[in-house]
Coordinates of N, CA and C in Angstrom, one line a residue:
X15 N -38.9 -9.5 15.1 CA -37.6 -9.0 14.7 C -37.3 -9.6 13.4
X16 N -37.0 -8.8 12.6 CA -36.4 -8.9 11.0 C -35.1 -9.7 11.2
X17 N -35.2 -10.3 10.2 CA -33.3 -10.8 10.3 C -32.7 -9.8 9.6
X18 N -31.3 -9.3 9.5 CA -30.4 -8.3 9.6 C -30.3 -9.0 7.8
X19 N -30.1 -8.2 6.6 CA -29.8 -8.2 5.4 C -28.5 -8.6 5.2
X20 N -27.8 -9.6 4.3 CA -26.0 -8.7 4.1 C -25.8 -8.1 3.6
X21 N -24.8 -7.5 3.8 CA -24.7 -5.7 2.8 C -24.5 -6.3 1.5
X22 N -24.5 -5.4 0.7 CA -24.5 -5.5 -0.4 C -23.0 -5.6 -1.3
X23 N -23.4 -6.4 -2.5 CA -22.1 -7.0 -2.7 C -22.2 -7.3 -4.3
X24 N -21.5 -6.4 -5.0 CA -21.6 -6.5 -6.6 C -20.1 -7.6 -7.1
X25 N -20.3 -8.5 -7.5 CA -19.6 -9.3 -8.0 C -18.5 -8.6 -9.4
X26 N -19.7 -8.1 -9.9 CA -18.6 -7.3 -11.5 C -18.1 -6.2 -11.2
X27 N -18.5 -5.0 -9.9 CA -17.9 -4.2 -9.5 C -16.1 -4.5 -8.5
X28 N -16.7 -5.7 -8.1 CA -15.7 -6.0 -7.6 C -14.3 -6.7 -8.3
X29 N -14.9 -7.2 -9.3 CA -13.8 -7.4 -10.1 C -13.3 -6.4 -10.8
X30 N -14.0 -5.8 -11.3 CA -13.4 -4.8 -12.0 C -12.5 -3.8 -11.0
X31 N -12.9 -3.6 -9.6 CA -12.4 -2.7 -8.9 C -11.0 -3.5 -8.7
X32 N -10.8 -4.9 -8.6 CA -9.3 -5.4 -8.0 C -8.4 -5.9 -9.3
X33 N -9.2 -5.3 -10.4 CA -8.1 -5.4 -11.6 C -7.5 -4.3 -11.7
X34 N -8.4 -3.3 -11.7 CA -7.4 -2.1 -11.6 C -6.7 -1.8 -10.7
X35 N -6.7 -2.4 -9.2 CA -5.8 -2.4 -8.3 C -4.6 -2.8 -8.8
X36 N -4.5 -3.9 -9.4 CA -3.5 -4.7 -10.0 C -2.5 -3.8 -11.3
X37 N -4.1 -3.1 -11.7 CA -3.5 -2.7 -13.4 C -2.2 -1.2 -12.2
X38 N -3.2 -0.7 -11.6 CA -2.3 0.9 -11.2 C -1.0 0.0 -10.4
X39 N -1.0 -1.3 -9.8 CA 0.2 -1.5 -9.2 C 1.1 -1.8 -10.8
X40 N 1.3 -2.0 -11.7 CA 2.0 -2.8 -12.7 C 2.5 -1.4 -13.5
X41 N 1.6 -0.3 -13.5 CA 2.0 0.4 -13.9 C 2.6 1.4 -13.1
X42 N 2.9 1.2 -12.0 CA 3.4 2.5 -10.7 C 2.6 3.7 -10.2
X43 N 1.6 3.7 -10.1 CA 0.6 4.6 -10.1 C 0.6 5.4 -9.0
X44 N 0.6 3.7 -8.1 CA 0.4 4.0 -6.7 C 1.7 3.6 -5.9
X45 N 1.6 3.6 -4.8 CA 2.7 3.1 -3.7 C 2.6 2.4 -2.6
X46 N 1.1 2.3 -2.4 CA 0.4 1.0 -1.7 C -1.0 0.8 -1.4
X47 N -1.6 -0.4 -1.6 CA -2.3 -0.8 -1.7 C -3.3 -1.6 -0.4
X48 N -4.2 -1.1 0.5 CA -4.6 -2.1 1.5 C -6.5 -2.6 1.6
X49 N -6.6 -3.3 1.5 CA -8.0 -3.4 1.1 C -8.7 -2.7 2.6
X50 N -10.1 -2.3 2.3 CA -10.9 -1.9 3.5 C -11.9 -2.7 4.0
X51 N -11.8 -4.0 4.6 CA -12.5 -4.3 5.7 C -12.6 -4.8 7.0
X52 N -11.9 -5.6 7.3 CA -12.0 -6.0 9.1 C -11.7 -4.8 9.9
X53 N -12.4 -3.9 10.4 CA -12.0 -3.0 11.2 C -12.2 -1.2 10.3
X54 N -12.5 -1.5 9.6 CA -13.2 -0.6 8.2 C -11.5 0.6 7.8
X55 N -12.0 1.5 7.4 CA -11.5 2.9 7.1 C -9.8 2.9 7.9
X56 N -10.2 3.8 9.0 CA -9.3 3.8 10.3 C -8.3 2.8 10.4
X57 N -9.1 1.5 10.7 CA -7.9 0.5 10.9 C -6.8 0.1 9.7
X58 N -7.6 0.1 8.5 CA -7.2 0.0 7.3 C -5.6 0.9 7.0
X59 N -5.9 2.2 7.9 CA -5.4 3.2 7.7 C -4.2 3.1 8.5
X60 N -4.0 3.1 10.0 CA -3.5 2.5 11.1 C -2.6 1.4 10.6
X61 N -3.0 0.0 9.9 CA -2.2 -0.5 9.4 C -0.8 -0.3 8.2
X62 N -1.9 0.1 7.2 CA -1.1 0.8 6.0 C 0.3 1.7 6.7
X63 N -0.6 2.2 7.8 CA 1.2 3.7 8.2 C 1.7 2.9 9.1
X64 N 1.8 1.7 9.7 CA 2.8 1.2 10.9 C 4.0 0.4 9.6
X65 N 3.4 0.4 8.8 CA 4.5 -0.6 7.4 C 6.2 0.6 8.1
X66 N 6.0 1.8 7.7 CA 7.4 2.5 7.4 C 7.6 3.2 8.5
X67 N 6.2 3.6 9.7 CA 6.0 4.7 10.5 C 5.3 6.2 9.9
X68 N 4.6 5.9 8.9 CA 3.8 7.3 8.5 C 2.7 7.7 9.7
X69 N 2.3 8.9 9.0 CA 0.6 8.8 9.7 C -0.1 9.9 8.1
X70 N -1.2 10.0 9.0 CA -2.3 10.3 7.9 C -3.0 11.5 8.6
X71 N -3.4 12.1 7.7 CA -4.5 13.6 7.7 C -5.6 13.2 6.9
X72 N -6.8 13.0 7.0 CA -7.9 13.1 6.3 C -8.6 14.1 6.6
X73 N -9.4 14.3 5.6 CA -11.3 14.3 5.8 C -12.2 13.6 5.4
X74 N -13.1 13.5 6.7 CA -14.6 12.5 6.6 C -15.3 13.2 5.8
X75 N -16.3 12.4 5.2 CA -17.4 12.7 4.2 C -18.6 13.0 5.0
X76 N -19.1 13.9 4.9 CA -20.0 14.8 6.1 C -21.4 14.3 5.7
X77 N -21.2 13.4 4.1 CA -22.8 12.8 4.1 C -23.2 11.7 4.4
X78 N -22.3 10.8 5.3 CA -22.1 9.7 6.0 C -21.7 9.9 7.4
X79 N -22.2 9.1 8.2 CA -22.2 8.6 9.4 C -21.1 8.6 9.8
X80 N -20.4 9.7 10.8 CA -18.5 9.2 10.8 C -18.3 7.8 11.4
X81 N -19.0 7.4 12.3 CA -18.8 5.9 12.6 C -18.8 5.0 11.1
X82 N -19.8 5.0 10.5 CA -20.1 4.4 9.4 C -18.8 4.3 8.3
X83 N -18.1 5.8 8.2 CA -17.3 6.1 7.2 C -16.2 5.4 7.7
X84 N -15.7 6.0 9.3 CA -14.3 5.3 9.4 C -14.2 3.6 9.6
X85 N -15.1 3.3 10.3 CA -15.3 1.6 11.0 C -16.2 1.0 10.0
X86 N -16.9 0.9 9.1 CA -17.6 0.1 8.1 C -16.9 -0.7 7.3
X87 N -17.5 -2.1 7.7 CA -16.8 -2.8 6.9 C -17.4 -3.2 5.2
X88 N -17.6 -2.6 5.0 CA -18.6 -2.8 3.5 C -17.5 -3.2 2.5
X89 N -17.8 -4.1 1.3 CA -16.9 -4.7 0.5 C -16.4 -3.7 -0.5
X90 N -16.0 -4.1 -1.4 CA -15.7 -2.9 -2.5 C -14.8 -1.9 -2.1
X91 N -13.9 -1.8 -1.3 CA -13.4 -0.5 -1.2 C -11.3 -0.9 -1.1
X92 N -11.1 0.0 -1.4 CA -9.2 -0.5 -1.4 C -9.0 1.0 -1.1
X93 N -8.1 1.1 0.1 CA -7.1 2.2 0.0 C -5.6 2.1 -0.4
X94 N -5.4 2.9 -1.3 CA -4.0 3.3 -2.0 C -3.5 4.3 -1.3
X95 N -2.4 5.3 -1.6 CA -1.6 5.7 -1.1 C -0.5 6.3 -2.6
X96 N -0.5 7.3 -3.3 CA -0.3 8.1 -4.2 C 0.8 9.1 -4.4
X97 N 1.8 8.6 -4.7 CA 3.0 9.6 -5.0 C 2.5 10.9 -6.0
X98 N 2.7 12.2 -4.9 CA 1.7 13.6 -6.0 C 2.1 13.6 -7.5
X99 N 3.1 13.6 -7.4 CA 4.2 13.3 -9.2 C 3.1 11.8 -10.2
X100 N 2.5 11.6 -9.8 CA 1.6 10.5 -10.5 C 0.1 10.5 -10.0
X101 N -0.4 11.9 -9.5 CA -1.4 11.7 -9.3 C -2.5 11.9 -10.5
X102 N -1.9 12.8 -11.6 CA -3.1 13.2 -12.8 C -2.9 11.8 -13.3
X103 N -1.7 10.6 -13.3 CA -2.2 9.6 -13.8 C -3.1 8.9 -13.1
X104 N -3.3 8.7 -12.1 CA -4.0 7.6 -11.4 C -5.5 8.2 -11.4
X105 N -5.8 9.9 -11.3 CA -7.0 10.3 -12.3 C -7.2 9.7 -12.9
X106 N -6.4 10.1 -14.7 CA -7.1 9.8 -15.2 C -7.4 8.3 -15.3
X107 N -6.6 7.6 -14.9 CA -6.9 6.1 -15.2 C -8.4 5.6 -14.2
X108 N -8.5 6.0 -13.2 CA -9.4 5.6 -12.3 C -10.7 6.2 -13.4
X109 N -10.9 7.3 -14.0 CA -12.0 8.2 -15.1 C -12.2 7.2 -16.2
X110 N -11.3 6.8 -16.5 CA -11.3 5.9 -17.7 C -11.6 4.7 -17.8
X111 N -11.7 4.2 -16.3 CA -12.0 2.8 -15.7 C -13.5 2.8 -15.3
X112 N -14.2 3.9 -14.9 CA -15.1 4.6 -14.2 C -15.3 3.9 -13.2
X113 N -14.6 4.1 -12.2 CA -13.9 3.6 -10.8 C -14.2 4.9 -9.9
X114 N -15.3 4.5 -9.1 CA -15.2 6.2 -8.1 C -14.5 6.2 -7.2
X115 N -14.2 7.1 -7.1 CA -12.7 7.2 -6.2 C -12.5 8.5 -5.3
X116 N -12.2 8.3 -4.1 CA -12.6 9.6 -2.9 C -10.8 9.9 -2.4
X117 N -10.8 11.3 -3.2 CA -9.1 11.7 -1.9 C -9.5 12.2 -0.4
X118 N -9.0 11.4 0.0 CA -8.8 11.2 1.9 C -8.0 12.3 2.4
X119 N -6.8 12.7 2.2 CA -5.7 13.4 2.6 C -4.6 13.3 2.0
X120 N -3.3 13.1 3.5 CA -2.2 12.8 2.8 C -1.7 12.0 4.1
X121 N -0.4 11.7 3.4 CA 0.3 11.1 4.7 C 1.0 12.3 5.1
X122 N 1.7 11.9 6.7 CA 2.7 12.6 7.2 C 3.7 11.8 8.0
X123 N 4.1 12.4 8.4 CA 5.1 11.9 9.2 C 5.4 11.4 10.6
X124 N 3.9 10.7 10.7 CA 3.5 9.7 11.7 C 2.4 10.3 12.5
X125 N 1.9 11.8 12.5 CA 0.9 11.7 13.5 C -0.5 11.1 12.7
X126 N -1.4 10.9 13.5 CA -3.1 10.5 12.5 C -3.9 11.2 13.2
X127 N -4.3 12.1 12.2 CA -5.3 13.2 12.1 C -6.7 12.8 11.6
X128 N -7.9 13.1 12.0 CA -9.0 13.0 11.0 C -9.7 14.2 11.6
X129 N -10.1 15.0 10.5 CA -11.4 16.2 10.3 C -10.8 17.0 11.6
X130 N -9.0 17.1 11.4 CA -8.2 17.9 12.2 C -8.5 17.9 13.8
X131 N -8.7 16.5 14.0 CA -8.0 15.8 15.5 C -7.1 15.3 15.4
X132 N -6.2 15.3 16.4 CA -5.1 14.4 16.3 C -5.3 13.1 17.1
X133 N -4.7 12.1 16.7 CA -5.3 10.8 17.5 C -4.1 10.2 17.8
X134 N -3.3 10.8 18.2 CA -2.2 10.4 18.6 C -1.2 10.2 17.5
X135 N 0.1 9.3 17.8 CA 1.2 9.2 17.0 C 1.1 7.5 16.2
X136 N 1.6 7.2 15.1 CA 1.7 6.3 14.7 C 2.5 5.1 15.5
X137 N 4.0 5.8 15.8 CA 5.0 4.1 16.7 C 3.7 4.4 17.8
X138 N 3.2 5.2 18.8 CA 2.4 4.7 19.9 C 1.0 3.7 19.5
X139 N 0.6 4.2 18.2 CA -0.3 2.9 18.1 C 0.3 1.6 17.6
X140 N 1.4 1.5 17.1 CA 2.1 0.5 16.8 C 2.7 -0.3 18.2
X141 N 3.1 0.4 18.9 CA 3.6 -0.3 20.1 C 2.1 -1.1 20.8
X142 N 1.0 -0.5 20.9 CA -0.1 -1.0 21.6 C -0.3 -2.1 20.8
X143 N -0.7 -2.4 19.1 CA -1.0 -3.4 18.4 C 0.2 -4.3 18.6
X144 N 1.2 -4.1 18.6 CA 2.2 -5.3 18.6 C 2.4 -6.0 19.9
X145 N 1.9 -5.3 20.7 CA 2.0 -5.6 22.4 C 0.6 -6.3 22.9
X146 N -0.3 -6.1 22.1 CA -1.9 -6.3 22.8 C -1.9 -7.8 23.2
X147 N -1.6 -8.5 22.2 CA -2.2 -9.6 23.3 C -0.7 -10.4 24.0
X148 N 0.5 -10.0 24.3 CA 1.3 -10.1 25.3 C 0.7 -9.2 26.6
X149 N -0.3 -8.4 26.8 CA -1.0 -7.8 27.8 C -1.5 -8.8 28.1
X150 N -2.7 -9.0 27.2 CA -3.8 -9.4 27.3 C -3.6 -10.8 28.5
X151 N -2.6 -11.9 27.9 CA -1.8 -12.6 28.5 C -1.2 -13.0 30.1
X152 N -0.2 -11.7 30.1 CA 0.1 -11.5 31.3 C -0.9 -11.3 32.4
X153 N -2.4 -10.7 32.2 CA -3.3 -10.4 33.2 C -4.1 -11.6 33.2

């Protein structure tokens, strides 16, 4: 048995990727910011919409593994969240940065959708995360 690799991990991509986080927050670009990894994509996602009570609509990338795409915790990646009135800015700035960058969907107004499932409502995943380990406990 091989020992398992660690994923791969660019130091100057990553800097460069969490300056511009910084640069699009300073300039209003975006409207929030959550990095992608303990729990990958999904959870990332799950978190970001319990903040106000949103939810999300996506689509998966059909040339990746949906396990892979939603739950991978691979470094380098930040999800934002994009007022449409500022989206040709945050184009072009991410073009200019040469920062690759994938639109997911949109939010809505609490359910979470991917590749048009619904996965229930946002307050019910929020009640189970704020509750879990007061369960966990009690049993």
């Amino acid at each position: 048995i091989e020992p398992e690799k660690p994923p791969f991990f660019d130091i100057h991509m990553e800097y460069r990727l969490h300056t511009a986080v910084q640069e699009l927050i300073e300039k209003k670009y975006i409207c929030s910011a959550h990095n992608i990894s303990r729990g990958g994509l999904f959870i990332s996602l799950v978190e970001s919409a319990m903040v106000y009570g949103y939810g999300f609509d996506i689509i998966t990338d059909t040339d990746i593994r949906l396990d892979a795409f939603l739950f991978g915790e691979a470094q380098g990646r930040v999800l934002v969240s994009i007022n449409p009135s500022r989206e040709a800015n945050f184009i072009d700035f991410m073009m200019k940065k040469e920062i690759p960058f994938l639109a997911l969907g949109h939010v809505t107004k609490g359910e979470m959708r991917v590749d048009d499932i619904s996965f229930g409502f946002i307050e019910d995943a929020k009640k189970a995360y704020e509750n879990t380990l007061e369960k966990i406990i009690e049993n």
